Backbone as a chain_set.jsonl record, in Angstrom:
{"seq": "MLSGLPGVGKTSIAEIVVACTGSVHLSVDAVEDSMLACGLPRGWVVGVAAYEATRAMAELNLGLGHDVVVDAVDDSDEARQTWRAAAARTGADIEYVHLLISDAQEHRRRLHGRDRGLAHVGEPTWADVQRRRSDCAAWSDAVAEIDTGERTADEVADLLVTGLGVR", "coords": {"N": [[3.47, 6.388, 3.763], [3.028, 3.152, 2.171], [3.584, 1.845, -0.455], [3.42, -0.334, -3.179], [3.556, -3.441, -5.545], [1.148, -6.207, -5.414], [1.476, -8.496, -2.794], [4.327, -7.998, -2.248], [4.746, -7.121, 0.329], [3.254, -5.031, 1.85], [1.035, -4.737, 3.638], [1.736, -6.658, 6.121], [4.167, -5.365, 6.552], [3.3, -2.663, 7.517], [1.531, -3.475, 9.595], [3.209, -4.189, 11.673], [4.793, -1.877, 11.671], [2.917, -0.208, 12.726], [2.425, -1.299, 15.511], [4.469, -1.114, 16.344], [4.546, 1.975, 16.669], [2.239, 2.769, 17.293], [0.682, 4.126, 15.571], [-1.805, 4.64, 13.223], [-3.249, 2.176, 11.207], [-4.627, 1.962, 7.699], [-5.945, 0.418, 5.249], [-6.487, 0.29, 1.868], [-7.102, -1.704, 0.407], [-8.378, -3.619, 2.236], [-10.734, -1.606, 2.801], [-11.735, -1.732, -0.019], [-12.582, -4.026, -0.184], [-14.803, -4.248, 1.632], [-17.013, -2.494, 0.75], [-17.165, -4.111, -1.754], [-18.274, -6.039, -0.57], [-20.765, -4.984, 0.572], [-22.395, -5.486, -2.336], [-21.448, -3.389, -4.044], [-20.455, -3.076, -7.282], [-17.714, -4.453, -8.646], [-14.623, -2.984, -9.707], [-13.333, -0.225, -11.387], [-14.421, 2.328, -10.372], [-15.114, 1.765, -7.95], [-12.825, 0.911, -6.868], [-11.308, 3.845, -6.756], [-13.282, 5.064, -5.09], [-12.643, 3.672, -2.854], [-10.154, 4.538, -2.18], [-10.665, 7.21, -1.744], [-12.424, 6.948, 0.283], [-10.359, 5.884, 2.153], [-8.798, 7.872, 2.345], [-10.33, 9.98, 3.667], [-10.642, 9.161, 6.261], [-8.026, 8.461, 6.686], [-7.415, 11.242, 6.848], [-9.06, 12.141, 9.524], [-7.952, 10.931, 11.212], [-5.298, 11.872, 11.16], [-5.757, 14.609, 11.804], [-6.979, 14.326, 14.663], [-4.271, 14.185, 15.476], [-3.022, 11.749, 15.252], [-0.288, 9.138, 13.637], [-0.437, 8.063, 10.581], [-0.29, 4.969, 8.955], [-0.558, 4.222, 5.517], [-1.662, 1.236, 3.451], [-1.358, 0.911, 0.51], [-1.198, -0.347, -3.65], [-1.001, 1.916, -5.289], [-0.521, 2.804, -7.973], [-0.651, 4.972, -9.865], [-0.246, 8.433, -10.572], [-2.236, 10.111, -10.088], [-3.636, 8.103, -8.233], [-1.71, 8.771, -6.292], [-1.92, 11.586, -5.747], [-4.01, 11.347, -3.733], [-2.757, 11.262, -1.537], [-1.036, 13.126, -1.204], [-3.025, 15.305, -1.099], [-4.535, 14.743, 0.977], [-2.14, 15.25, 2.802], [-1.673, 17.95, 2.671], [-3.96, 19.087, 3.244], [-4.797, 18.587, 6.045], [-1.926, 19.342, 6.894], [-0.083, 17.655, 7.47], [3.327, 15.814, 7.26], [4.142, 13.838, 4.652], [5.474, 10.809, 3.927], [6.376, 8.869, 1.317], [7.24, 5.204, 0.828], [8.264, 2.803, -1.416], [7.905, -0.473, -1.785], [9.251, -3.341, -3.226], [9.867, -6.241, -5.023], [13.04, -7.566, -6.004], [13.876, -9.949, -6.989], [12.084, -11.776, -9.371], [11.171, -14.417, -8.948], [11.269, -14.994, -6.361], [9.026, -13.113, -6.029], [7.236, -13.877, -7.207], [6.68, -16.578, -5.943], [6.023, -15.488, -3.291], [3.187, -14.703, -3.982], [1.909, -17.339, -4.695], [-0.272, -18.835, -3.363], [-1.201, -16.763, -1.22], [-3.21, -15.987, 1.257], [-4.965, -13.182, 2.441], [-7.312, -12.827, 3.902], [-9.668, -11.637, 2.619], [-12.319, -11.284, 1.455], [-13.668, -10.449, -1.276], [-12.376, -9.131, -2.997], [-10.406, -10.574, -3.626], [-7.235, -12.602, -4.534], [-4.483, -11.729, -6.453], [-3.317, -12.837, -9.516], [-0.21, -13.87, -10.718], [0.053, -13.168, -13.454], [-1.538, -11.045, -13.167], [-0.344, -9.104, -11.642], [1.85, -8.553, -12.879], [1.25, -7.085, -15.162], [0.326, -5.017, -13.963], [2.596, -4.255, -13.234], [3.567, -3.27, -15.445], [1.665, -1.219, -16.065], [2.495, 0.91, -13.847], [2.931, 3.868, -12.839], [5.739, 6.463, -13.254], [7.737, 7.609, -10.464], [7.247, 10.738, -9.482], [7.367, 12.011, -6.854], [9.332, 12.331, -3.804], [10.772, 9.276, -2.937], [11.265, 6.687, -1.16], [12.736, 3.869, -1.431], [12.805, 0.228, -1.247], [13.775, -3.168, -1.18], [11.952, -5.61, -0.192], [12.587, -8.302, -0.547], [14.809, -9.854, 0.194], [14.667, -9.469, 2.816], [13.049, -9.931, 6.345], [9.602, -9.072, 7.065], [9.485, -7.737, 9.471], [12.399, -6.611, 9.582], [12.153, -4.884, 7.733], [10.32, -3.113, 8.701], [11.421, -2.168, 10.84], [13.752, -0.99, 9.535], [11.935, 1.189, 8.621], [10.72, 2.107, 11.355], [13.232, 3.428, 12.555], [14.728, 4.724, 10.062], [13.151, 6.407, 8.942], [12.229, 7.979, 10.894], [9.565, 7.513, 11.608], [7.218, 7.964, 14.294]], "CA": [[2.968, 5.394, 2.576], [3.438, 2.311, 2.041], [3.232, 1.444, -2.16], [4.134, -1.474, -4.106], [2.561, -4.038, -5.9], [0.773, -6.771, -4.532], [2.619, -9.316, -2.569], [5.828, -6.989, -1.41], [4.732, -7.222, 2.104], [2.967, -3.744, 2.505], [0.315, -4.972, 4.96], [2.551, -7.055, 6.99], [4.975, -4.379, 7.129], [2.424, -1.838, 8.07], [1.067, -4.018, 10.967], [4.423, -4.326, 12.228], [5.254, -0.56, 12.027], [2.024, 0.422, 13.603], [2.139, -2.059, 16.572], [6.078, -0.616, 17.543], [4.455, 2.992, 17.16], [0.686, 3.372, 18.336], [0.227, 4.889, 14.851], [-3.351, 4.125, 12.845], [-3.081, 1.304, 9.644], [-5.557, 2.007, 6.974], [-5.355, -0.352, 4.164], [-7.114, 0.227, 0.852], [-7.756, -3.011, -0.237], [-10.065, -3.517, 3.24], [-11.754, -0.773, 2.646], [-12.697, -1.673, -1.303], [-13.223, -5.215, -0.203], [-15.866, -4.234, 2.262], [-17.591, -1.967, -0.706], [-17.709, -4.965, -2.553], [-19.269, -6.898, 0.175], [-21.61, -4.268, 0.187], [-22.863, -5.316, -3.235], [-21.388, -2.214, -5.457], [-19.731, -3.438, -8.7], [-15.921, -4.44, -9.089], [-14.275, -1.79, -11.152], [-12.381, 1.34, -11.214], [-15.217, 3.579, -9.833], [-15.182, 1.465, -6.201], [-11.154, 1.234, -6.702], [-11.074, 5.291, -6.652], [-14.139, 5.367, -3.854], [-11.759, 2.653, -1.936], [-9.153, 5.633, -2.117], [-11.149, 8.488, -1.104], [-12.803, 6.621, 1.753], [-9.194, 5.611, 3.077], [-8.146, 9.392, 2.385], [-11.452, 10.639, 4.326], [-10.245, 8.598, 7.238], [-6.583, 9.323, 7.021], [-7.78, 12.989, 7.28], [-9.966, 12.368, 10.526], [-6.774, 10.423, 12.505], [-4.363, 12.974, 11.41], [-6.531, 15.614, 12.562], [-6.554, 14.355, 15.61], [-2.582, 14.152, 15.732], [-2.449, 10.361, 15.131], [0.323, 9.542, 12.776], [-1.233, 7.159, 10.039], [0.415, 4.116, 7.804], [-1.799, 3.904, 4.479], [-0.906, 0.539, 2.42], [-1.991, 0.725, -1.133], [-0.778, -0.499, -4.648], [-0.605, 3.744, -5.234], [0.436, 2.821, -9.233], [-0.673, 5.933, -10.284], [-0.361, 9.454, -10.059], [-3.755, 10.137, -9.538], [-3.423, 7.731, -6.566], [-0.461, 9.139, -5.262], [-2.371, 12.834, -5.25], [-4.974, 11.426, -2.853], [-2.363, 11.146, -0.275], [-0.507, 14.941, -1.415], [-4.308, 16.116, -0.781], [-4.612, 14.673, 2.459], [-1.101, 15.935, 3.823], [-2.101, 19.173, 2.441], [-5.384, 19.453, 3.974], [-4.139, 18.426, 7.318], [-0.36, 20.171, 7.041], [0.872, 16.525, 7.633], [4.098, 15.199, 5.896], [4.264, 12.622, 3.819], [6.904, 10.077, 3.423], [6.659, 7.517, 0.213], [8.074, 4.393, 0.485], [7.851, 2.212, -1.991], [8.513, -1.713, -1.605], [9.375, -4.141, -4.243], [10.677, -7.412, -4.497], [13.709, -7.512, -7.433], [13.744, -11.069, -7.637], [10.821, -12.281, -9.865], [10.715, -15.649, -8.573], [10.998, -14.825, -5.212], [7.904, -12.382, -5.76], [6.029, -14.677, -7.881], [6.527, -17.191, -4.706], [5.319, -14.943, -2.336], [2.217, -14.697, -4.165], [1.438, -18.402, -4.398], [-1.145, -19.579, -1.828], [-1.658, -16.158, -0.102], [-4.507, -15.624, 1.459], [-5.393, -12.128, 3.32], [-8.756, -12.771, 4.18], [-10.362, -10.475, 1.898], [-13.655, -12.435, 0.439], [-14.087, -10.004, -2.201], [-11.094, -8.244, -3.599], [-9.702, -11.784, -4.428], [-5.784, -12.321, -4.625], [-3.986, -11.542, -7.882], [-2.27, -13.653, -9.945], [1.419, -13.281, -10.909], [-0.051, -12.346, -14.441], [-2.047, -9.686, -12.741], [1.066, -8.222, -10.893], [2.871, -8.344, -14.208], [0.043, -6.27, -16.222], [0.328, -3.949, -12.934], [4.073, -3.239, -13.362], [4.003, -2.648, -16.904], [0.956, 0.031, -16.167], [2.669, 1.688, -13.306], [3.371, 5.459, -13.264], [7.374, 6.722, -12.972], [7.167, 8.509, -9.396], [7.44, 12.41, -9.268], [7.476, 12.88, -5.338], [10.604, 11.628, -3.027], [10.482, 8.118, -2.508], [12.556, 5.691, -0.547], [12.534, 2.202, -2.233], [12.853, -0.831, 0.055], [13.465, -4.479, -1.741], [11.589, -6.731, 0.679], [12.812, -9.938, -1.113], [15.82, -10.722, 0.741], [14.527, -9.097, 3.936], [11.612, -10.04, 6.511], [8.744, -7.848, 7.191], [10.548, -7.128, 10.984], [13.543, -6.132, 9.111], [12.041, -3.764, 6.765], [9.472, -2.349, 9.417], [12.766, -1.841, 11.646], [14.098, 0.5, 8.58], [10.931, 2.297, 9.154], [10.469, 3.013, 12.081], [14.228, 3.65, 12.977], [15.419, 5.519, 9.561], [12.589, 7.246, 8.443], [11.392, 8.944, 11.761], [8.438, 7.161, 12.351], [7.25, 7.815, 15.839]], "C": [[3.445, 4.509, 2.079], [3.161, 1.95, 0.372], [3.854, 0.475, -2.354], [3.219, -2.345, -4.816], [2.36, -5.079, -5.205], [1.331, -7.958, -4.234], [4.201, -9.1, -2.364], [5.767, -7.213, 0.097], [4.044, -5.948, 2.785], [1.975, -4.112, 3.975], [0.923, -5.676, 5.957], [3.492, -6.054, 7.646], [4.222, -3.212, 7.835], [1.779, -2.679, 9.479], [2.31, -3.993, 11.937], [4.605, -2.688, 13.018], [3.932, 0.06, 12.855], [2.252, -0.159, 15.277], [3.451, -1.527, 17.17], [5.622, 0.864, 17.298], [3.193, 3.716, 17.607], [0.228, 4.179, 17.159], [-0.949, 4.112, 14.442], [-3.035, 3.295, 11.253], [-4.176, 1.409, 8.703], [-4.812, 1.172, 5.533], [-6.516, -0.356, 2.894], [-7.854, -1.059, 0.096], [-8.994, -3.867, 0.623], [-11.247, -3.016, 2.887], [-12.682, -1.255, 1.046], [-13.241, -2.914, -1.109], [-14.421, -5.162, 0.974], [-17.047, -3.242, 1.389], [-18.181, -2.783, -1.686], [-19.08, -5.971, -1.617], [-20.793, -6.32, 0.447], [-22.743, -4.363, -1.009], [-22.561, -4.605, -4.333], [-20.388, -3.74, -6.001], [-18.323, -3.548, -8.668], [-15.699, -3.505, -10.109], [-13.188, -0.866, -10.618], [-13.069, 2.101, -10.347], [-15.137, 3.04, -8.439], [-13.924, 1.246, -6.201], [-10.962, 2.898, -6.218], [-12.073, 5.704, -5.587], [-12.9, 4.727, -2.993], [-10.496, 3.739, -1.193], [-9.752, 6.419, -1.242], [-11.609, 7.827, 0.113], [-11.5, 6.068, 2.94], [-8.534, 6.932, 3.696], [-8.989, 9.928, 3.637], [-10.992, 10.067, 5.925], [-8.954, 8.83, 7.755], [-6.503, 11.02, 7.784], [-8.247, 13.056, 8.603], [-8.94, 11.876, 11.595], [-5.803, 11.453, 12.24], [-4.635, 14.398, 11.977], [-6.572, 15.761, 14.05], [-5.399, 13.821, 16.535], [-2.026, 12.585, 15.787], [-1.363, 10.34, 13.58], [-0.428, 8.218, 11.843], [0.218, 6.076, 8.862], [-0.472, 3.936, 6.869], [-0.989, 2.762, 3.812], [-1.882, 0.529, 1.301], [-0.974, 0.349, -2.585], [-0.162, 1.091, -4.84], [0.145, 3.641, -6.595], [0.334, 4.123, -9.949], [-0.41, 7.057, -10.321], [-1.159, 10.316, -9.534], [-4.078, 9.85, -8.344], [-2.816, 8.276, -5.602], [-1.734, 10.42, -5.009], [-3.359, 12.599, -4.244], [-4.105, 11.336, -1.745], [-1.521, 12.759, -0.165], [-2.0, 15.595, -0.924], [-4.554, 16.029, 1.167], [-3.48, 15.543, 3.292], [-1.711, 17.226, 4.026], [-3.2, 19.88, 3.295], [-5.105, 19.537, 5.588], [-2.96, 19.172, 7.767], [-0.14, 18.605, 8.05], [2.05, 16.019, 6.851], [3.718, 13.932, 5.354], [5.317, 11.996, 3.726], [6.371, 9.025, 2.715], [7.417, 6.674, 0.325], [7.389, 3.39, -0.19], [8.699, 0.648, -2.303], [8.256, -2.258, -2.813], [10.207, -5.335, -3.788], [11.75, -7.595, -6.026], [13.747, -9.039, -8.16], [12.512, -11.83, -7.837], [10.402, -13.575, -9.384], [10.405, -15.675, -6.81], [9.037, -14.028, -4.96], [6.902, -13.33, -6.021], [5.695, -16.337, -6.899], [5.329, -16.947, -3.62], [3.458, -15.088, -2.517], [1.307, -15.572, -4.12], [1.08, -18.77, -3.197], [-1.329, -18.488, -0.993], [-2.727, -15.631, -0.068], [-4.705, -14.309, 2.984], [-6.662, -12.159, 4.119], [-9.905, -11.753, 3.882], [-11.275, -11.666, 0.722], [-13.897, -11.706, -0.912], [-12.955, -8.902, -3.494], [-10.148, -9.316, -4.109], [-7.856, -11.293, -3.942], [-5.391, -12.612, -5.926], [-3.015, -12.54, -8.374], [-1.101, -13.149, -10.481], [1.472, -12.584, -12.374], [-0.658, -10.896, -14.225], [-1.053, -8.462, -12.124], [1.884, -7.897, -12.257], [2.453, -7.253, -14.94], [0.14, -4.968, -15.147], [1.296, -3.026, -13.046], [4.365, -2.744, -14.278], [2.949, -1.289, -16.745], [1.458, 1.179, -15.112], [3.51, 2.749, -13.539], [4.377, 5.444, -12.683], [6.726, 7.22, -11.545], [7.857, 9.691, -9.679], [7.76, 12.742, -7.577], [8.889, 11.933, -5.039], [10.108, 10.615, -2.847], [11.405, 7.322, -1.846], [11.616, 4.325, -0.926], [13.244, 1.451, -1.426], [12.666, -2.197, -0.64], [13.44, -4.907, -0.651], [12.199, -8.154, 0.032], [13.669, -10.715, -0.176], [16.012, -9.875, 2.192], [13.097, -9.631, 4.953], [10.901, -9.135, 6.691], [9.139, -7.357, 8.367], [11.598, -6.498, 10.27], [13.081, -4.834, 8.505], [11.014, -2.65, 7.62], [10.964, -1.846, 10.304], [13.146, -0.543, 10.942], [13.518, 1.456, 8.731], [10.742, 3.459, 9.723], [11.944, 3.748, 12.748], [14.859, 4.889, 11.468], [14.642, 6.472, 8.783], [11.724, 8.375, 9.341], [10.177, 8.563, 12.333], [7.926, 7.059, 13.684], [6.462, 6.655, 16.287]], "O": [[4.431, 4.766, 1.388], [1.949, 1.769, 0.261], [4.906, 0.29, -1.742], [2.028, -2.042, -4.735], [3.157, -5.253, -4.284], [1.741, -8.633, -5.179], [5.066, -9.976, -2.344], [6.712, -7.448, 0.849], [4.159, -5.739, 3.993], [2.257, -3.76, 5.121], [0.561, -5.197, 7.032], [3.637, -5.879, 8.856], [4.737, -2.861, 8.897], [1.684, -1.943, 10.462], [2.082, -3.699, 13.11], [4.585, -2.351, 14.202], [4.2, 0.916, 13.697], [2.224, 0.671, 16.186], [3.566, -1.48, 18.395], [6.519, 1.497, 17.856], [3.078, 4.835, 18.108], [-0.629, 5.013, 17.452], [-1.24, 3.081, 15.048], [-2.611, 3.933, 10.289], [-4.992, 0.577, 9.101], [-3.7, 1.26, 5.014], [-7.474, -1.109, 3.071], [-8.885, -1.177, -0.566], [-9.989, -4.458, 0.205], [-12.347, -3.537, 2.703], [-13.905, -1.177, 0.927], [-14.297, -3.157, -1.693], [-14.97, -6.247, 1.165], [-18.19, -3.6, 1.671], [-19.205, -2.554, -2.331], [-20.212, -6.367, -1.897], [-21.794, -7.033, 0.521], [-23.766, -3.68, -0.959], [-23.064, -4.843, -5.431], [-19.928, -4.765, -5.499], [-17.731, -2.469, -8.666], [-16.378, -3.275, -11.109], [-12.442, -0.904, -9.639], [-12.402, 2.632, -9.459], [-15.081, 3.934, -7.594], [-13.613, 1.442, -5.027], [-10.37, 3.044, -5.149], [-11.784, 6.78, -5.063], [-12.182, 5.561, -2.44], [-10.077, 3.712, -0.036], [-9.455, 6.391, -0.048], [-11.057, 8.255, 1.126], [-11.631, 5.904, 4.153], [-8.017, 7.154, 4.791], [-8.346, 10.309, 4.615], [-11.126, 10.936, 6.786], [-8.687, 9.257, 8.878], [-5.906, 11.608, 8.686], [-7.905, 14.116, 9.127], [-9.007, 12.315, 12.743], [-5.411, 12.008, 13.266], [-3.801, 15.137, 12.502], [-6.335, 16.798, 14.67], [-5.393, 13.315, 17.657], [-0.928, 12.242, 16.225], [-1.481, 11.15, 12.661], [-0.999, 7.368, 12.526], [1.232, 6.471, 8.287], [-1.467, 3.373, 7.324], [0.19, 2.992, 3.541], [-3.05, 0.145, 1.341], [0.14, 0.868, -2.518], [1.001, 1.375, -4.556], [1.249, 4.179, -6.676], [1.283, 4.4, -10.683], [0.296, 6.868, -9.331], [-0.883, 11.151, -8.672], [-4.567, 10.593, -7.493], [-3.128, 8.339, -4.412], [-2.504, 10.205, -4.073], [-3.729, 13.643, -3.707], [-4.761, 11.321, -0.704], [-1.468, 13.396, 0.887], [-1.853, 16.601, -0.229], [-4.667, 16.823, 2.101], [-3.757, 16.327, 4.199], [-2.168, 17.645, 5.089], [-3.195, 20.981, 3.845], [-5.236, 20.59, 6.212], [-2.928, 19.625, 8.911], [-0.067, 18.65, 9.278], [1.794, 15.761, 5.675], [2.912, 13.149, 5.856], [6.297, 12.663, 3.393], [5.842, 8.147, 3.396], [8.556, 7.0, -0.012], [6.26, 3.014, 0.124], [9.788, 0.56, -2.87], [7.3, -1.898, -3.5], [10.902, -5.508, -2.787], [11.166, -7.752, -7.098], [13.683, -9.306, -9.36], [11.912, -12.418, -6.938], [9.196, -13.82, -9.428], [9.5, -16.267, -6.222], [8.181, -14.303, -4.119], [5.934, -13.589, -5.306], [4.726, -17.064, -7.117], [4.349, -17.585, -3.234], [2.654, -15.419, -1.646], [0.163, -15.312, -3.748], [1.782, -18.99, -2.21], [-1.651, -18.839, 0.142], [-3.265, -14.958, -0.947], [-4.593, -14.566, 4.183], [-6.838, -11.339, 5.021], [-10.746, -11.244, 4.623], [-11.013, -12.405, -0.228], [-14.382, -12.439, -1.774], [-13.108, -8.233, -4.516], [-9.234, -9.053, -4.891], [-7.384, -10.307, -3.377], [-5.835, -13.586, -6.533], [-2.068, -12.98, -7.722], [-1.021, -11.94, -10.699], [2.34, -11.778, -12.709], [-0.39, -9.88, -14.867], [-1.138, -7.237, -12.213], [2.492, -6.837, -12.41], [3.297, -6.463, -15.361], [0.002, -3.859, -15.662], [1.278, -1.796, -13.024], [5.233, -1.874, -14.335], [3.359, -0.262, -17.286], [1.02, 2.315, -15.293], [4.541, 2.725, -14.211], [4.483, 4.728, -11.687], [5.506, 7.269, -11.382], [9.013, 9.657, -10.102], [8.392, 13.744, -7.242], [9.375, 11.087, -5.789], [8.913, 10.656, -2.554], [12.565, 7.484, -2.226], [10.449, 3.961, -0.785], [14.257, 1.89, -0.882], [11.492, -2.544, -0.775], [14.423, -4.842, 0.088], [11.898, -9.13, 0.72], [13.447, -11.863, 0.207], [17.116, -9.624, 2.674], [12.046, -9.738, 4.321], [11.456, -8.053, 6.499], [9.149, -6.129, 8.28], [11.528, -5.318, 10.613], [13.641, -3.779, 8.8], [10.932, -1.481, 7.241], [11.317, -0.72, 9.953], [13.006, 0.597, 11.385], [14.048, 2.545, 8.951], [10.638, 4.654, 9.448], [11.72, 4.696, 13.501], [15.426, 5.909, 11.861], [15.201, 7.279, 8.04], [10.942, 9.242, 8.948], [9.715, 9.092, 13.344], [8.192, 6.016, 14.282], [6.381, 6.39, 17.486]]}, "num_chains": 1, "name": "protein.A"}
């Protein structure tokens, strides 16, 4: 489970990890973007539904024996419970990785001009990220924390593949 604020590199790192391991990549933002494209209203309910739809896909893939890499902000204990439930239902192990950028200027720079190609979710502003940071719940699970500010996505992916035992 790759968690962290927008702009820390979750999706880029997930894409590299799955290319190296043959695992399945699921992005909550991509699911939410699809829901919004269908005309559903932006807001908390659609956000929760995107987490639940992603959880269902994770469970299907875990049930087929695939490793799954999910990327999501995951800033509340309720959101994290989604992945605990998927692991419990499928007997899978879960490894939480919290990505961050400790250098605020670097984090802000990475957000500037970012375009993930999501037509409906949109790109957050620095103020949005700051607001989410202040609202982020403390971790109650064991979590590996990686500062991506001075590492490339390839370097972080290598840490994950070798250090956390991702197959």
